[in-house]
Amino acid sequence: MALFDLLGRHWAMGVLWTLNEIGPSTFRRLQDECETISPATLNKRLKELQVAGFVHRAEGGYATTELGRDLYERLRPLGEFSKDWARHLSNL
Amino acid sequence: MALFDLLGRHWAMGVLWTLNEIGPSTFRRLQDECETISPATLNKRLKELQVAGFVHRAEGGYATTELGRDLYERLRPLGEFSKDWARHLSNL
DNA sequence: TCACTTGCTATGCTTTCTGTAGCGCATTAA
DNA sequence: TTAATGCGCTACAGAAAGCATAGCAAGTGA
């Protein structure tokens, strides 16, 4: 699955998620929101996500495309799941 | 998101996905199905997925837990998406 | 002109993955 | 009893990816 290859890289899902959550933002803003990401990695991920058609440059910096928002919607179940998962881990 | 950290590693989602698709299977079978994964990495991912509670050892080798199947269900939208995505990329 | 912000790039180091080989153990067949 | 097979890994060595930090070049605003 080529999608897993793209998303299965450090910060790929995190960047897409964050960009959807905070809306269009500059490189530096995104870097701050992602806290521990390095600029080199952020830059790389952003380029990959642009080639993939999930992100593009817009007013206000980087933003998700329609396709990127679509993908985000399908990523959201994972967000919910992660709560269930946290509960599971604490019930050990 | 701790889940993204776990799943955002080379082959993490692929292993989980494959294990759900083919059912309980041996280390070697899994290695074959994943085609290009190296044994060291497969081993590492399997350990991580076990600690996370998504995979356990069972009759027939490795298998997904109920939680792992739950996660798989939430991963499936990505599988569908990847078809839309392929269509999008070919329509450029 | 000068300070400030922006999007990066550069450097050097650590961590992660890969490809290939093969070990130790268990089961099976001769 | 021995040989063959399949099993789950482990052991390297080299390549690639990531990190932290520093800083540059271009644009903007005062």
XYZ file of C-alpha atoms (C1' of nucleotides) in Angstrom:
244
model
C 0.000 0.000 0.000
C 1.712 3.115 -1.266
C -0.280 5.280 1.121
C 1.147 3.472 4.111
C 4.567 4.069 2.740
C 3.959 7.789 2.614
C 2.138 8.074 5.931
C 4.436 5.621 7.660
C 7.184 8.124 8.021
C 8.091 10.059 11.056
C 5.700 12.989 11.392
C 3.811 12.480 8.145
C 0.448 11.890 9.802
C 1.254 14.378 12.516
C 1.887 17.187 10.068
C -1.258 16.483 8.100
C -3.294 16.220 11.279
C -1.911 19.413 12.733
C -2.374 21.359 9.555
C -6.003 20.333 9.495
C -6.490 21.236 13.102
C -4.928 24.663 13.097
C -5.704 25.658 9.541
C -3.412 27.438 7.077
C -0.164 28.321 8.726
C 3.391 29.305 8.119
C 6.314 26.956 8.181
C 7.410 28.282 11.545
C 3.995 28.075 13.093
C 3.723 24.474 11.990
C 7.161 23.821 13.367
C 6.082 25.231 16.725
C 2.878 23.230 16.816
C 4.712 20.020 16.067
C 7.074 20.890 18.868
C 9.849 18.364 18.356
C 10.055 18.210 14.575
C 13.213 19.462 12.927
C 12.991 21.931 10.059
C 14.697 19.532 7.688
C 12.136 16.834 8.377
C 9.211 19.232 8.255
C 10.397 20.522 4.944
C 10.733 17.024 3.575
C 7.308 15.938 4.758
C 5.712 19.090 3.380
C 7.230 18.465 -0.018
C 6.058 14.873 -0.018
C 2.570 15.875 1.044
C 2.460 18.470 -1.719
C 3.527 15.992 -4.377
C 0.886 13.632 -3.036
C -1.686 16.377 -3.413
C -2.661 16.644 0.237
C -1.110 20.008 0.925
C -0.523 23.124 -1.110
C 0.678 26.633 -0.620
C -1.984 29.182 -0.096
C -2.651 32.459 1.566
C -1.368 32.229 5.068
C 1.286 29.671 4.238
C 0.672 25.966 3.933
C -2.808 24.526 3.833
C -4.505 21.239 3.139
C -6.163 20.587 -0.185
C -9.616 19.116 -0.480
C -8.011 15.738 -0.873
C -5.944 16.363 2.215
C -9.062 17.181 4.180
C -10.651 14.025 2.864
C -7.711 12.013 4.084
C -7.848 13.771 7.418
C -11.469 12.706 7.808
C -10.398 9.118 7.368
C -7.608 9.597 9.818
C -9.951 10.783 12.515
C -11.153 7.346 13.554
C -7.583 6.818 14.647
C -7.828 9.838 16.865
C -10.884 8.386 18.562
C -9.263 5.022 18.788
C -6.244 6.424 20.529
C -8.483 7.429 23.432
C -9.888 3.910 23.739
C -6.375 2.673 23.564
C -5.153 4.930 26.361
C -8.014 3.617 28.489
C -7.031 0.069 27.635
C -3.410 0.626 28.570
C -4.296 2.119 31.938
C -6.570 -0.847 32.697
C -3.775 -3.378 32.568
C -0.494 11.683 19.500
C 1.236 8.607 20.813
C -0.572 6.398 18.331
C 0.907 8.254 15.407
C 4.290 7.769 16.903
C 3.793 4.030 16.990
C 2.097 3.710 13.619
C 4.372 6.233 11.993
C 7.215 3.832 11.715
C 8.275 1.981 8.688
C 6.021 -1.050 8.268
C 3.988 -0.640 11.455
C 0.663 -0.173 9.685
C 1.654 -2.611 6.978
C 2.311 -5.401 9.444
C -0.927 -4.816 11.298
C -2.862 -4.611 8.070
C -1.324 -7.740 6.630
C -1.830 -9.716 9.792
C -5.489 -8.828 9.729
C -5.822 -9.729 6.095
C -4.153 -13.096 6.151
C -5.011 -14.127 9.686
C -2.745 -15.838 12.195
C 0.583 -16.595 10.637
C 4.168 -17.455 11.370
C 6.997 -15.004 11.430
C 8.246 -16.275 8.090
C 4.887 -16.167 6.426
C 4.460 -12.597 7.531
C 7.914 -11.817 6.282
C 6.997 -13.243 2.883
C 3.719 -11.362 2.693
C 5.413 -8.090 3.507
C 7.897 -8.857 0.769
C 10.530 -6.248 1.403
C 10.624 -6.090 5.182
C 13.777 -7.219 6.916
C 13.560 -9.739 9.760
C 15.088 -7.311 12.229
C 12.463 -4.709 11.496
C 9.624 -7.204 11.477
C 10.748 -8.464 14.834
C 10.915 -4.971 16.236
C 7.483 -3.986 14.942
C 5.969 -7.206 16.263
C 7.351 -6.553 19.711
C 6.055 -3.013 19.689
C 2.636 -4.120 18.495
C 2.522 -6.718 21.231
C 3.416 -4.225 23.944
C 0.742 -1.951 22.524
C -1.754 -4.796 22.814
C -2.589 -5.074 19.126
C -0.893 -8.380 18.462
C -0.295 -11.489 20.496
C 1.053 -14.935 20.029
C -1.511 -17.587 19.409
C -2.015 -20.884 17.697
C -0.619 -20.580 14.236
C 1.916 -17.933 15.186
C 1.172 -14.250 15.482
C -2.343 -12.928 15.481
C -4.180 -9.715 16.116
C -5.966 -9.131 19.397
C -9.486 -7.798 19.577
C -8.008 -4.353 20.050
C -5.822 -4.899 17.037
C -8.850 -5.807 14.958
C -10.574 -2.716 16.232
C -7.659 -0.609 15.107
C -7.633 -2.362 11.766
C -11.269 -1.421 11.256
C -10.347 2.193 11.739
C -7.462 1.820 9.374
C -9.679 0.548 6.600
C -10.961 3.965 5.543
C -7.373 4.609 4.564
C -7.449 1.570 2.340
C -10.488 2.909 0.537
C -8.973 6.316 0.362
C -5.865 5.032 -1.279
C -7.965 3.947 -4.262
C -9.467 7.416 -4.627
C -6.007 8.766 -4.313
C -4.602 6.554 -7.065
C -7.425 7.764 -9.304
C -6.602 11.348 -8.418
C -2.918 10.922 -9.218
C -3.628 9.419 -12.614
C -5.980 12.299 -13.447
C -3.299 14.955 -13.171
C 18.594 51.820 6.900
C 17.692 48.521 10.403
C 15.267 45.187 12.835
C 12.146 41.384 12.231
C 9.906 37.451 10.093
C 9.799 33.903 6.701
C 11.242 29.644 4.427
C 14.261 27.129 4.383
C 19.639 24.966 4.005
C 24.048 23.258 6.273
C 26.533 20.515 9.468
C 27.649 16.818 12.248
C 25.940 13.255 14.957
C 22.599 9.476 16.357
C 19.047 6.297 15.260
C 16.560 3.433 12.222
C 16.255 0.155 8.249
C 18.009 -2.885 4.990
C 20.194 -7.084 2.969
C 22.320 -11.153 3.859
C 23.956 -14.880 6.626
C 23.246 -18.138 9.844
C 22.397 -20.008 14.761
C 19.783 -22.877 18.009
C 15.688 -25.366 18.667
C 11.735 -28.455 17.409
C 9.508 -31.573 14.424
C 9.435 -35.070 10.904
C 11.140 -38.852 7.829
C 14.385 -42.376 6.835
C 20.160 -42.085 15.179
C 20.663 -39.039 11.824
C 19.460 -35.820 8.303
C 16.301 -32.476 6.519
C 13.135 -28.997 7.139
C 10.875 -25.068 9.169
C 10.774 -22.088 12.899
C 11.891 -17.498 15.390
C 15.065 -14.864 15.571
C 20.068 -12.551 16.070
C 24.397 -10.518 13.983
C 26.682 -7.825 11.211
C 27.782 -3.786 7.995
C 26.386 -0.176 5.267
C 22.826 3.132 3.785
C 19.266 6.239 4.763
C 16.528 9.068 7.726
C 16.101 11.996 11.658
C 17.686 15.412 15.157
C 19.508 19.854 17.222
C 21.453 23.858 16.296
C 23.080 27.628 13.605
C 22.433 30.693 10.202
C 21.487 32.566 5.408
C 18.816 35.058 1.770
C 14.660 37.359 0.647
C 10.723 40.142 1.866
C 8.290 43.655 4.915
C 7.516 47.605 7.887
C 9.038 51.550 10.412
